[in-house]
mmCIF file of C-alpha atoms in Angstrom:
data_model
loop_
_atom_site.group_PDB
_atom_site.id
_atom_site.type_symbol
_atom_site.label_atom_id
_atom_site.label_comp_id
_atom_site.label_asym_id
_atom_site.label_seq_id
_atom_site.Cartn_x
_atom_site.Cartn_y
_atom_site.Cartn_z
ATOM 1 C CA MET A 88 -0.668 16.077 -0.067
ATOM 2 C CA PHE A 89 2.668 15.952 0.045
ATOM 3 C CA ASP A 90 4.447 18.540 -2.446
ATOM 4 C CA LYS A 91 7.966 18.705 -0.398
ATOM 5 C CA SER A 92 9.897 16.037 1.380
ATOM 6 C CA LYS A 93 9.884 17.371 4.685
ATOM 7 C CA TYR A 94 6.813 19.545 7.017
ATOM 8 C CA TYR A 95 7.648 20.316 10.498
ATOM 9 C CA GLY A 96 4.296 20.889 12.935
ATOM 10 C CA GLU A 97 4.489 18.963 15.755
ATOM 11 C CA ILE A 98 1.929 16.357 17.587
ATOM 12 C CA TRP A 99 0.329 15.558 20.782
ATOM 13 C CA LEU A 100 -1.763 12.205 22.259
ATOM 14 C CA PRO A 101 -5.423 12.724 21.956
ATOM 15 C CA GLU A 102 -6.134 12.112 25.490
ATOM 16 C CA ASN A 103 -3.403 15.146 26.255
ATOM 17 C CA GLU A 104 -3.700 17.227 24.165
ATOM 18 C CA ASN A 105 -2.951 20.344 26.020
ATOM 19 C CA THR A 106 0.959 18.927 26.084
ATOM 20 C CA LYS A 107 2.551 19.088 22.738
ATOM 21 C CA HIS A 108 6.401 17.101 20.637
ATOM 22 C CA PHE A 109 7.754 18.730 18.351
ATOM 23 C CA CYS A 110 8.052 16.339 15.257
ATOM 24 C CA VAL A 111 9.292 16.828 11.326
ATOM 25 C CA LEU A 112 7.516 14.877 9.019
ATOM 26 C CA GLU A 113 9.209 13.134 6.180
ATOM 27 C CA PHE A 114 7.630 11.527 3.166
ATOM 28 C CA ILE A 115 9.698 8.643 1.781
ATOM 29 C CA ASP A 116 9.967 6.177 -0.158
ATOM 30 C CA GLY A 117 5.235 6.854 -0.689
ATOM 31 C CA GLU A 118 5.267 6.275 3.089
ATOM 32 C CA VAL A 119 5.035 8.926 6.042
ATOM 33 C CA TYR A 120 7.880 8.478 9.342
ATOM 34 C CA LEU A 121 7.166 11.119 11.990
ATOM 35 C CA GLU A 122 10.208 11.863 13.892
ATOM 36 C CA THR A 123 9.435 13.416 17.709
ATOM 37 C CA ASN A 124 11.075 13.206 21.473
ATOM 38 C CA LEU A 125 6.458 11.696 22.313
ATOM 39 C CA ALA A 126 7.485 8.531 23.361
ATOM 40 C CA SER A 127 5.894 6.593 26.563
ATOM 41 C CA LYS A 128 8.631 4.804 28.858
ATOM 42 C CA ASN A 129 6.579 1.797 29.193
ATOM 43 C CA SER A 130 7.229 -0.806 26.327
ATOM 44 C CA GLU A 131 4.853 -0.493 23.216
ATOM 45 C CA TYR A 132 5.117 -1.356 19.579
ATOM 46 C CA LYS A 133 2.426 1.497 17.946
ATOM 47 C CA ARG A 134 0.650 4.255 18.465
ATOM 48 C CA ASP A 135 -3.508 3.444 17.328
ATOM 49 C CA LEU A 136 -4.041 7.195 17.177
ATOM 50 C CA LEU A 137 -1.582 10.723 16.759
ATOM 51 C CA TYR A 138 -2.825 14.166 16.335
ATOM 52 C CA GLY A 139 -0.722 17.055 14.995
ATOM 53 C CA ALA A 140 -1.300 20.831 13.334
ATOM 54 C CA PHE A 141 2.080 21.117 10.787
ATOM 55 C CA ASN A 142 2.961 24.254 8.836
ATOM 56 C CA GLY A 143 1.974 23.781 5.108
ATOM 57 C CA LEU A 144 -0.428 20.471 5.270
ATOM 58 C CA GLY A 145 -3.125 21.474 8.189
ATOM 59 C CA PHE A 146 -4.529 20.549 11.369
ATOM 60 C CA MET A 147 -3.631 16.025 11.010
ATOM 61 C CA THR A 148 -4.458 12.735 12.552
ATOM 62 C CA PHE A 149 -2.610 9.075 12.108
ATOM 63 C CA ILE A 150 -3.865 5.830 12.708
ATOM 64 C CA ASN A 151 -1.669 2.587 13.306
ATOM 65 C CA ASN A 152 1.229 4.061 13.983
ATOM 66 C CA SER A 153 4.230 2.015 14.169
ATOM 67 C CA ILE A 154 7.023 2.087 15.435
ATOM 68 C CA LYS A 155 11.034 1.919 13.578
ATOM 69 C CA SER A 156 12.978 2.983 16.222
ATOM 70 C CA SER A 157 13.717 4.422 19.166
ATOM 71 C CA SER A 158 15.371 5.144 21.775
ATOM 72 C CA SER A 159 16.544 7.520 25.112
ATOM 73 C CA GLY A 160 19.353 9.061 26.582
ATOM 74 C CA LEU A 161 19.672 13.107 27.282
ATOM 75 C CA ILE A 162 15.720 13.126 25.457
ATOM 76 C CA PHE A 163 13.778 10.557 24.152
ATOM 77 C CA HIS A 164 14.151 10.258 20.167
ATOM 78 C CA ARG A 165 11.215 8.306 18.080
ATOM 79 C CA LYS A 166 10.353 7.108 14.860
ATOM 80 C CA TYR A 167 6.608 6.352 13.553
ATOM 81 C CA ASN A 168 4.956 4.817 10.508
ATOM 82 C CA PRO A 169 1.178 6.019 10.280
ATOM 83 C CA GLU A 170 -0.851 3.321 8.382
ATOM 84 C CA TYR A 171 -3.528 6.804 7.307
ATOM 85 C CA THR A 172 -2.703 9.720 7.944
ATOM 86 C CA PHE A 173 -5.605 12.836 7.511
ATOM 87 C CA ALA A 174 -5.209 16.435 6.613
ATOM 88 C CA SER A 175 -7.186 19.494 7.108
ATOM 89 C CA SER A 176 -6.978 23.013 6.837
ATOM 90 C CA ASN A 177 -10.494 23.414 9.620
ATOM 91 C CA HIS A 178 -9.949 21.415 12.196
ATOM 92 C CA ILE A 179 -9.065 18.075 13.503
ATOM 93 C CA ILE A 180 -9.918 14.681 11.853
ATOM 94 C CA ASN A 181 -11.511 12.332 15.059
ATOM 95 C CA PRO A 182 -11.625 9.405 12.654
ATOM 96 C CA LEU A 183 -13.593 6.749 14.902
ATOM 97 C CA THR A 184 -16.298 9.309 14.644
ATOM 98 C CA LEU A 185 -15.953 9.792 11.629
ATOM 99 C CA ARG A 186 -18.743 9.200 8.168
ATOM 100 C CA ILE A 187 -18.604 10.337 4.846
ATOM 101 C CA LYS A 188 -21.341 10.057 2.327
ATOM 102 C CA GLU A 189 -18.960 11.900 -1.035
ATOM 103 C CA PHE A 190 -15.187 11.468 -1.451
ATOM 104 C CA LYS A 191 -13.277 11.609 -4.871
ATOM 105 C CA ILE A 192 -9.792 9.846 -6.106
ATOM 106 C CA ASP A 193 -7.367 11.767 -8.906
ATOM 107 C CA ASN A 194 -5.518 8.799 -10.735
ATOM 108 C CA ASP A 195 -3.755 9.286 -13.483
ATOM 109 C CA ALA A 196 -4.445 6.214 -15.296
ATOM 110 C CA LEU A 197 -7.924 7.442 -15.898
ATOM 111 C CA ASN A 198 -6.365 10.013 -18.575
ATOM 112 C CA ASN A 199 -4.801 6.959 -20.055
ATOM 113 C CA TRP A 200 -8.226 4.454 -20.077
ATOM 114 C CA ILE A 201 -10.686 6.798 -21.133
ATOM 115 C CA ARG A 202 -8.212 7.685 -24.817
ATOM 116 C CA SER A 203 -8.909 11.554 -26.067
ATOM 117 C CA PHE A 204 -6.952 14.030 -27.255
ATOM 118 C CA HIS A 205 -6.244 17.628 -27.620
ATOM 119 C CA LEU A 206 -5.374 19.008 -31.814
ATOM 120 C CA PHE A 207 -4.181 21.783 -33.219
ATOM 121 C CA ASN A 208 -5.966 22.995 -35.666
ATOM 122 C CA TYR A 209 -3.215 23.911 -38.237
ATOM 123 C CA ASP A 210 -5.244 25.644 -41.143
ATOM 124 C CA ASP A 211 -7.485 28.210 -38.747
ATOM 125 C CA ASN A 212 -4.788 27.896 -36.076
ATOM 126 C CA ASN A 213 -6.455 27.088 -32.949
ATOM 127 C CA ILE A 214 -7.007 24.380 -29.927
ATOM 128 C CA GLU A 215 -9.272 22.052 -30.616
ATOM 129 C CA LYS A 216 -9.915 20.588 -27.040
ATOM 130 C CA ALA A 217 -11.000 17.071 -26.768
ATOM 131 C CA ASP A 218 -15.242 16.829 -24.736
ATOM 132 C CA ASP A 219 -14.943 16.644 -21.025
ATOM 133 C CA VAL A 220 -15.718 12.671 -20.055
ATOM 134 C CA ASN A 221 -18.904 12.796 -16.926
ATOM 135 C CA HIS A 222 -19.854 9.298 -16.859
ATOM 136 C CA LYS A 223 -22.754 8.964 -14.127
ATOM 137 C CA ILE A 224 -23.257 5.557 -12.646
ATOM 138 C CA LYS A 225 -25.464 3.934 -10.407
ATOM 139 C CA ILE A 226 -24.808 1.110 -8.416
ATOM 140 C CA VAL A 227 -28.402 -0.180 -7.225
ATOM 141 C CA GLU A 228 -27.725 -2.914 -4.855
ATOM 142 C CA LYS A 229 -25.170 -0.379 -2.521
ATOM 143 C CA SER A 230 -27.426 2.717 -3.355
ATOM 144 C CA ILE A 231 -24.093 4.848 -4.196
ATOM 145 C CA GLN A 232 -23.193 6.908 -7.058
ATOM 146 C CA VAL A 233 -19.726 6.242 -9.291
ATOM 147 C CA GLU A 234 -18.794 9.433 -11.588
ATOM 148 C CA ILE A 235 -15.761 8.345 -13.756
ATOM 149 C CA ILE A 236 -14.528 11.826 -15.322
ATOM 150 C CA LYS A 237 -12.027 13.276 -17.446
ATOM 151 C CA THR A 238 -11.363 17.085 -17.764
ATOM 152 C CA THR A 239 -9.170 19.644 -17.918
ATOM 153 C CA ASN A 240 -6.747 22.151 -16.475
ATOM 154 C CA TYR A 241 -4.786 24.813 -17.993
ATOM 155 C CA ALA A 242 -0.908 26.239 -17.050
ATOM 156 C CA SER A 243 0.858 29.115 -18.637
ATOM 157 C CA ASP A 244 3.618 32.039 -18.436
ATOM 158 C CA LEU A 245 5.647 34.002 -20.317
ATOM 159 C CA SER A 246 7.241 30.669 -21.962
ATOM 160 C CA SER A 247 4.383 28.273 -22.638
ATOM 161 C CA PHE A 248 1.356 27.681 -22.389
ATOM 162 C CA ASN A 249 -0.012 23.962 -21.083
ATOM 163 C CA PHE A 250 -3.076 21.637 -21.064
ATOM 164 C CA ILE A 251 -3.014 18.937 -17.834
ATOM 165 C CA ASN A 252 -5.325 15.903 -18.408
ATOM 166 C CA LEU A 253 -7.330 15.667 -15.424
ATOM 167 C CA GLY A 254 -8.901 12.008 -14.389
ATOM 168 C CA PHE A 255 -11.209 11.110 -11.445
ATOM 169 C CA ILE A 256 -13.595 9.233 -9.524
ATOM 170 C CA SER A 257 -15.602 9.834 -7.294
ATOM 171 C CA PHE A 258 -18.295 8.850 -5.363
ATOM 172 C CA VAL A 259 -21.701 10.000 -3.561
ATOM 173 C CA SER A 260 -23.581 7.342 -1.281
ATOM 174 C CA GLU A 261 -27.242 7.694 -0.247
ATOM 175 C CA SER A 262 -26.138 6.201 3.580
ATOM 176 C CA LYS A 263 -23.081 7.466 6.144
ATOM 177 C CA LEU A 264 -19.853 4.975 5.183
ATOM 178 C CA THR A 265 -16.866 4.308 7.868
ATOM 179 C CA ILE A 266 -13.748 5.391 6.238
ATOM 180 C CA LEU A 267 -12.882 1.795 5.984
ATOM 181 C CA GLU A 268 -15.476 1.038 3.774
ATOM 182 C CA CYS A 269 -15.199 3.973 1.385
ATOM 183 C CA ILE A 270 -11.700 2.827 0.992
ATOM 184 C CA GLU A 271 -12.482 -1.052 -0.488
ATOM 185 C CA LEU A 272 -15.458 0.781 -2.673
ATOM 186 C CA TYR A 273 -12.521 2.900 -4.239
ATOM 187 C CA ARG A 274 -10.366 -0.496 -4.547
ATOM 188 C CA THR A 275 -13.187 -2.312 -5.895
ATOM 189 C CA PHE A 276 -12.419 -0.217 -9.224
ATOM 190 C CA GLN A 277 -8.622 -0.498 -9.254
ATOM 191 C CA LYS A 278 -9.615 -4.218 -8.822
ATOM 192 C CA PHE A 279 -12.071 -3.895 -12.015
ATOM 193 C CA LEU A 280 -9.123 -1.230 -13.667
ATOM 194 C CA LEU A 281 -6.762 -3.983 -13.423
ATOM 195 C CA PHE A 282 -8.151 -6.926 -14.121
ATOM 196 C CA TYR A 283 -9.571 -5.387 -17.950
ATOM 197 C CA TYR A 284 -7.057 -2.090 -18.969
ATOM 198 C CA GLY A 285 -4.347 -3.695 -16.870
ATOM 199 C CA LYS A 286 -2.760 -0.584 -14.386
ATOM 200 C CA SER A 287 -3.888 1.942 -12.443
ATOM 201 C CA SER A 288 -1.741 4.588 -10.518
ATOM 202 C CA HIS A 289 -0.978 5.574 -7.378
ATOM 203 C CA PHE A 290 -4.013 7.330 -7.006
ATOM 204 C CA LYS A 291 -2.791 11.316 -6.129
ATOM 205 C CA SER A 292 -5.120 12.582 -3.205
ATOM 206 C CA ILE A 293 -7.928 11.789 -2.239
ATOM 207 C CA LEU A 294 -10.002 14.035 -1.205
ATOM 208 C CA ILE A 295 -13.553 13.795 1.361
ATOM 209 C CA LYS A 296 -16.279 15.872 1.617
ATOM 210 C CA CYS A 297 -16.289 16.771 6.182
ATOM 211 C CA LEU A 298 -20.391 15.928 6.787
ATOM 212 C CA SER A 299 -19.741 18.982 10.358
ATOM 213 C CA CYS A 300 -18.667 21.803 8.281
ATOM 214 C CA GLY A 301 -18.956 20.992 4.283
ATOM 215 C CA ASN A 302 -14.952 21.181 3.237
ATOM 216 C CA TRP A 303 -13.094 19.069 1.873
ATOM 217 C CA PHE A 304 -10.524 16.877 3.677
ATOM 218 C CA SER A 305 -7.791 15.218 2.201
ATOM 219 C CA LEU A 306 -6.825 10.790 3.297
ATOM 220 C CA TYR A 307 -3.078 9.646 2.696
ATOM 221 C CA PHE A 308 -2.209 5.829 2.517
ATOM 222 C CA ASN A 309 0.495 4.171 0.956
ATOM 223 C CA ASP A 310 -1.959 2.420 -2.331
ATOM 224 C CA SER A 311 0.111 -0.996 -2.627
ATOM 225 C CA LEU A 312 -2.893 -1.791 -5.380
ATOM 226 C CA THR A 313 -0.849 -0.009 -8.375
ATOM 227 C CA HIS A 314 0.984 -0.988 -11.069
ATOM 228 C CA ASP A 315 1.849 1.971 -13.000
ATOM 229 C CA ASP A 316 3.043 -0.308 -16.379
ATOM 230 C CA THR A 317 -0.289 -0.740 -17.967
ATOM 231 C CA MET A 318 -0.059 -4.703 -18.766
ATOM 232 C CA SER A 319 -1.008 -6.303 -21.637
ATOM 233 C CA PHE A 320 -4.404 -9.318 -20.028
ATOM 234 C CA THR A 321 -6.473 -7.881 -21.859
ATOM 235 C CA SER A 322 -5.921 -3.916 -22.157
ATOM 236 C CA LEU A 323 -10.402 -2.630 -22.991
ATOM 237 C CA ALA A 324 -10.336 1.066 -23.380
ATOM 238 C CA TYR A 325 -12.631 2.902 -22.067
ATOM 239 C CA GLU A 326 -14.019 3.528 -24.919
ATOM 240 C CA ASP A 327 -14.122 -0.237 -25.328
ATOM 241 C CA VAL A 328 -16.769 -0.661 -22.630
ATOM 242 C CA LYS A 329 -18.406 2.025 -22.430
ATOM 243 C CA ASP A 330 -21.780 1.669 -23.975
ATOM 244 C CA ASP A 331 -22.591 -1.178 -21.693
ATOM 245 C CA LEU A 332 -20.257 -0.009 -18.615
ATOM 246 C CA ASP A 333 -23.307 0.863 -16.589
ATOM 247 C CA LYS A 334 -24.722 -3.194 -16.401
ATOM 248 C CA ILE A 335 -20.937 -4.195 -15.567
ATOM 249 C CA LEU A 336 -19.842 -1.951 -12.925
ATOM 250 C CA ASN A 337 -23.537 -2.807 -11.427
ATOM 251 C CA ILE A 338 -22.265 -7.137 -11.525
ATOM 252 C CA TRP A 339 -18.175 -6.292 -11.254
ATOM 253 C CA PHE A 340 -20.039 -4.031 -7.704
ATOM 254 C CA THR A 341 -22.140 -6.140 -6.384
ATOM 255 C CA ASN A 342 -21.101 -10.089 -7.572
ATOM 256 C CA GLU A 343 -18.609 -11.353 -5.269
ATOM 257 C CA ASP A 344 -18.058 -14.303 -6.232
ATOM 258 C CA ILE A 345 -16.959 -13.248 -9.904
ATOM 259 C CA ARG A 346 -14.681 -10.094 -7.704
ATOM 260 C CA PHE A 347 -12.971 -13.408 -4.969
ATOM 261 C CA CYS A 348 -12.236 -15.091 -8.784
ATOM 262 C CA ALA A 349 -11.130 -12.137 -10.560
ATOM 263 C CA ASP A 350 -8.356 -11.435 -7.019
ATOM 264 C CA ILE A 351 -6.219 -14.080 -7.681
ATOM 265 C CA ILE A 352 -5.514 -13.264 -11.295
ATOM 266 C CA ILE A 353 -5.365 -9.831 -9.886
ATOM 267 C CA GLU A 354 -2.683 -11.423 -7.548
ATOM 268 C CA ASN A 355 -1.087 -12.514 -10.322
ATOM 269 C CA LEU A 356 -0.715 -10.040 -12.373
ATOM 270 C CA LEU A 357 0.630 -7.673 -9.577
ATOM 271 C CA SER A 358 3.649 -11.053 -8.325
ATOM 272 C CA LYS A 359 6.742 -9.635 -10.027
ATOM 273 C CA LYS A 360 9.194 -12.657 -8.412
ATOM 274 C CA VAL A 361 6.771 -15.412 -7.852
ATOM 275 C CA SER A 362 8.051 -18.452 -9.948
ATOM 276 C CA HIS A 363 6.219 -19.908 -12.700
ATOM 277 C CA SER A 364 4.824 -22.929 -10.693
ATOM 278 C CA ARG A 365 3.135 -20.873 -7.918
ATOM 279 C CA ARG A 366 2.234 -18.812 -10.466
ATOM 280 C CA PHE A 367 0.477 -22.329 -11.981
ATOM 281 C CA THR A 368 -0.915 -23.025 -9.186
ATOM 282 C CA ASN A 369 -2.632 -20.024 -8.364
ATOM 283 C CA SER A 370 -4.397 -20.208 -11.834
ATOM 284 C CA LEU A 371 -4.990 -23.405 -11.166
ATOM 285 C CA ALA A 372 -6.585 -22.286 -7.834
ATOM 286 C CA THR A 373 -8.428 -19.661 -10.105
ATOM 287 C CA LEU A 374 -10.687 -21.896 -12.227
ATOM 288 C CA GLU A 375 -11.145 -24.107 -9.215
ATOM 289 C CA ALA A 376 -13.240 -21.277 -7.245
ATOM 290 C CA TYR A 377 -14.580 -20.091 -10.549
ATOM 291 C CA ASN A 378 -16.303 -23.546 -11.494
ATOM 292 C CA LYS A 379 -17.367 -24.600 -7.985
ATOM 293 C CA ARG A 380 -19.498 -21.313 -7.756
ATOM 294 C CA PHE A 381 -20.490 -20.761 -11.819
ATOM 295 C CA GLY A 382 -19.812 -24.442 -12.731
ATOM 296 C CA ILE A 383 -21.820 -27.547 -13.756
ATOM 297 C CA LYS A 384 -22.435 -29.355 -9.913
ATOM 298 C CA TYR A 385 -19.767 -32.293 -9.585
ATOM 299 C CA SER A 386 -20.994 -35.063 -6.705
ATOM 300 C CA LYS A 387 -17.072 -35.851 -7.741
ATOM 301 C CA PRO A 388 -15.426 -32.910 -9.187
ATOM 302 C CA THR A 389 -12.007 -33.387 -11.005
ATOM 303 C CA LEU A 390 -9.563 -31.233 -12.339
ATOM 304 C CA GLU A 391 -9.718 -32.818 -15.653
ATOM 305 C CA ARG A 392 -13.463 -32.411 -15.630
ATOM 306 C CA TYR A 393 -13.218 -28.684 -14.675
ATOM 307 C CA PHE A 394 -11.034 -28.483 -17.756
ATOM 308 C CA LEU A 395 -13.319 -30.457 -19.491
ATOM 309 C CA GLU A 396 -16.580 -27.886 -19.435
ATOM 310 C CA HIS A 397 -14.067 -25.003 -21.419
ATOM 311 C CA LYS A 398 -13.742 -27.099 -23.444
ATOM 312 C CA GLY A 399 -14.725 -24.739 -26.745
ATOM 313 C CA ILE A 400 -12.615 -22.015 -24.966
ATOM 314 C CA LEU A 401 -9.131 -25.083 -24.400
ATOM 315 C CA LEU A 402 -9.303 -25.271 -28.021
ATOM 316 C CA ASN A 403 -9.537 -21.905 -29.693
ATOM 317 C CA ILE A 404 -6.869 -21.102 -27.616
ATOM 318 C CA MET A 405 -4.476 -23.621 -28.201
ATOM 319 C CA ASN A 406 -4.950 -24.364 -31.763
ATOM 320 C CA ILE A 407 -4.556 -28.017 -31.325
ATOM 321 C CA GLU A 408 -6.922 -30.888 -32.607
ATOM 322 C CA ASP A 409 -9.238 -32.229 -30.087
ATOM 323 C CA ALA A 410 -8.215 -35.594 -30.233
ATOM 324 C CA ASP A 411 -4.454 -34.513 -28.479
ATOM 325 C CA LEU A 412 -6.543 -31.994 -25.131
ATOM 326 C CA ASP A 413 -7.338 -34.852 -23.014
ATOM 327 C CA ASN A 414 -3.838 -35.869 -22.845
ATOM 328 C CA TYR A 415 -3.175 -31.925 -22.600
ATOM 329 C CA ILE A 416 -5.053 -31.834 -19.712
ATOM 330 C CA LYS A 417 -3.678 -35.152 -18.176
ATOM 331 C CA LYS A 418 -0.363 -33.632 -18.074
ATOM 332 C CA ILE A 419 -1.514 -30.793 -16.713
ATOM 333 C CA ILE A 420 -2.799 -32.621 -13.715
ATOM 334 C CA ARG A 421 0.611 -35.018 -13.628
ATOM 335 C CA SER A 422 2.430 -30.787 -13.114
ATOM 336 C CA ARG A 423 -0.102 -29.951 -10.728
ATOM 337 C CA ASP A 424 0.631 -33.538 -8.478
ATOM 338 C CA PHE A 425 4.102 -32.895 -8.859
ATOM 339 C CA PHE A 426 4.504 -29.381 -7.784
ATOM 340 C CA VAL A 427 1.678 -28.615 -5.686
ATOM 341 C CA HIS A 428 1.581 -32.882 -3.858
ATOM 342 C CA GLY A 429 5.482 -33.486 -4.340
ATOM 343 C CA ASN A 430 5.058 -36.084 -6.037
ATOM 344 C CA LYS A 431 8.548 -37.235 -6.716
ATOM 345 C CA ASN A 432 7.475 -40.171 -9.261
ATOM 346 C CA GLN A 433 6.265 -38.406 -12.407
ATOM 347 C CA THR A 434 7.916 -37.719 -14.614
ATOM 348 C CA ASP A 435 5.778 -36.761 -17.399
ATOM 349 C CA TYR A 436 5.459 -32.923 -16.007
ATOM 350 C CA PHE A 437 5.755 -29.350 -17.489
ATOM 351 C CA THR A 438 8.826 -27.567 -17.350
ATOM 352 C CA GLU A 439 8.655 -24.070 -15.632
ATOM 353 C CA PHE A 440 9.145 -22.478 -18.903
ATOM 354 C CA GLU A 441 5.427 -23.952 -20.603
ATOM 355 C CA LEU A 442 3.268 -24.136 -16.788
ATOM 356 C CA LEU A 443 3.825 -20.005 -16.901
ATOM 357 C CA TYR A 444 2.593 -19.905 -20.537
ATOM 358 C CA ILE A 445 -0.629 -22.669 -19.183
ATOM 359 C CA SER A 446 -1.027 -20.126 -16.174
ATOM 360 C CA PHE A 447 -1.492 -18.041 -18.855
ATOM 361 C CA LEU A 448 -3.930 -20.203 -20.814
ATOM 362 C CA ILE A 449 -5.897 -20.907 -17.443
ATOM 363 C CA ASP A 450 -6.237 -17.312 -15.994
ATOM 364 C CA TYR A 451 -7.135 -15.969 -19.898
ATOM 365 C CA ILE A 452 -10.150 -18.807 -19.564
ATOM 366 C CA VAL A 453 -11.717 -18.383 -16.606
ATOM 367 C CA CYS A 454 -10.802 -13.861 -17.129
ATOM 368 C CA ILE A 455 -13.637 -14.798 -20.538
ATOM 369 C CA GLU A 456 -15.668 -17.092 -18.824
ATOM 370 C CA LEU A 457 -16.069 -13.672 -15.976
ATOM 371 C CA SER A 458 -16.572 -11.714 -18.934
ATOM 372 C CA LYS A 459 -19.928 -13.966 -20.175
ATOM 373 C CA GLN A 460 -20.831 -13.575 -16.759
ATOM 374 C CA ILE A 461 -20.351 -9.818 -15.960
ATOM 375 C CA GLY A 462 -21.991 -9.335 -19.714
ATOM 376 C CA PHE A 463 -19.710 -8.113 -21.527
ATOM 377 C CA SER A 464 -20.755 -8.182 -25.858
ATOM 378 C CA GLN A 465 -19.447 -10.370 -27.410
ATOM 379 C CA LYS A 466 -17.543 -8.745 -29.741
ATOM 380 C CA ILE A 467 -15.365 -7.740 -26.055
ATOM 381 C CA ILE A 468 -14.962 -11.787 -25.593
ATOM 382 C CA ASN A 469 -13.890 -12.236 -28.998
ATOM 383 C CA ASP A 470 -11.100 -9.192 -28.465
ATOM 384 C CA ILE A 471 -9.732 -10.948 -25.256
ATOM 385 C CA LEU A 472 -10.098 -14.662 -26.981
ATOM 386 C CA MET A 473 -7.773 -13.102 -29.686
ATOM 387 C CA LYS A 474 -5.107 -11.129 -26.699
ATOM 388 C CA ALA A 475 -5.194 -14.820 -25.049
ATOM 389 C CA LYS A 476 -4.220 -16.955 -28.158
ATOM 390 C CA SER A 477 -1.733 -14.156 -29.422
ATOM 391 C CA VAL A 478 0.124 -15.165 -25.841
ATOM 392 C CA PHE A 479 -0.331 -18.716 -25.633
ATOM 393 C CA LEU A 480 0.790 -19.048 -29.378
ATOM 394 C CA ASP A 481 2.390 -16.288 -30.185
ATOM 395 C CA MET A 482 4.897 -15.057 -27.785
ATOM 396 C CA GLN A 483 4.755 -18.186 -26.093
ATOM 397 C CA SER A 484 6.878 -18.941 -29.338
ATOM 398 C CA VAL A 485 9.217 -16.165 -29.162
ATOM 399 C CA ASN A 486 10.206 -16.679 -26.027
ATOM 400 C CA LYS A 487 10.874 -19.633 -25.593
ATOM 401 C CA MET A 488 13.756 -18.755 -28.680
ATOM 402 C CA LEU A 489 15.064 -16.486 -27.187
ATOM 403 C CA SER A 490 15.631 -18.216 -23.437
ATOM 404 C CA ASN A 491 16.840 -20.359 -25.643
ATOM 405 C CA CYS A 492 20.810 -21.258 -24.272
ATOM 406 C CA ILE A 493 23.539 -23.059 -25.591
ATOM 407 C CA LEU A 494 24.901 -23.942 -22.734
ATOM 408 C CA LYS A 495 21.875 -26.038 -21.713
ATOM 409 C CA ASN A 496 22.188 -28.145 -24.903
#
């Protein structure tokens, strides 16, 4: 939506559209700011709704406008920070009555997830363009159609000719949706991409089809559910899952228990400054959530019982003897008691460094079990299992060596 960092226009209150105020719209670090003299003499913390018109953008709607700064003197000055911004070249968008049946999102992460390449054939002296992807999936229970698209555009001038790959996901609903329901559908797919591919970029655009005039308008918000660097948790490409994707996404979009468990792991994956002990306790919460929803129902459930339900996966990832597993689980429980319950009497517990890889271990256990529930093929399950072993054994060994410091000896 924003090709520049600054735009000029006017804004006004919905109840007073005849009184317009000059405004400068600035786009800074993914946030929209409005600097204007539209202000009330009364104390307020935010404006729910503002309308506007800006050169280069069109008719604008701003929602949940928190007030970042305010001053008075010869003139009022106020700086607003809207949470959601709509732009239309045709008319003002009223978010309170807005209903939607079709929208699409441009996200660069789809270009990387769908790994197709254009090649130059030197023998024939021509370019072999990769086939477009148009994968339509009907989410039956939600009465929506999801379409995953990868296509190519091009740009040329006197000095160059460039292919530009474009990745979209579009949604078409049989029933009318609110704007928040549309955003939630997109975020549900984003979480799938983060969980199984490890990346979701900030969208380039969200385009929504107006039911009244048939034209498209834009939505912008600062999307926090992004990770531009590909995480190495599972790293499944589109080619790996495309044959089962219809079944997989139908379960992902409709099974809230699966998404609830995955959400905690996604929080771990996106957290940058969380301590290893906090990450460990998050992972324990994921394991408990999974077992309570999908595991054996115990009259007296314990963490030890929960771990032993996944004994086969534990032994496979950790590469330890069956006889050593009980002591290892008991040490995990002692570590839980120390870091969660503050039991200072515990002396034999894992270090912060070890807790990081136990956290990975637990996350992989839940990921593998969720993947079975969703219906991934045994080949994909085995691939995730091999990835888990590589992280727990190989990566832990290397990082343990790298973390050694002579000052600690």
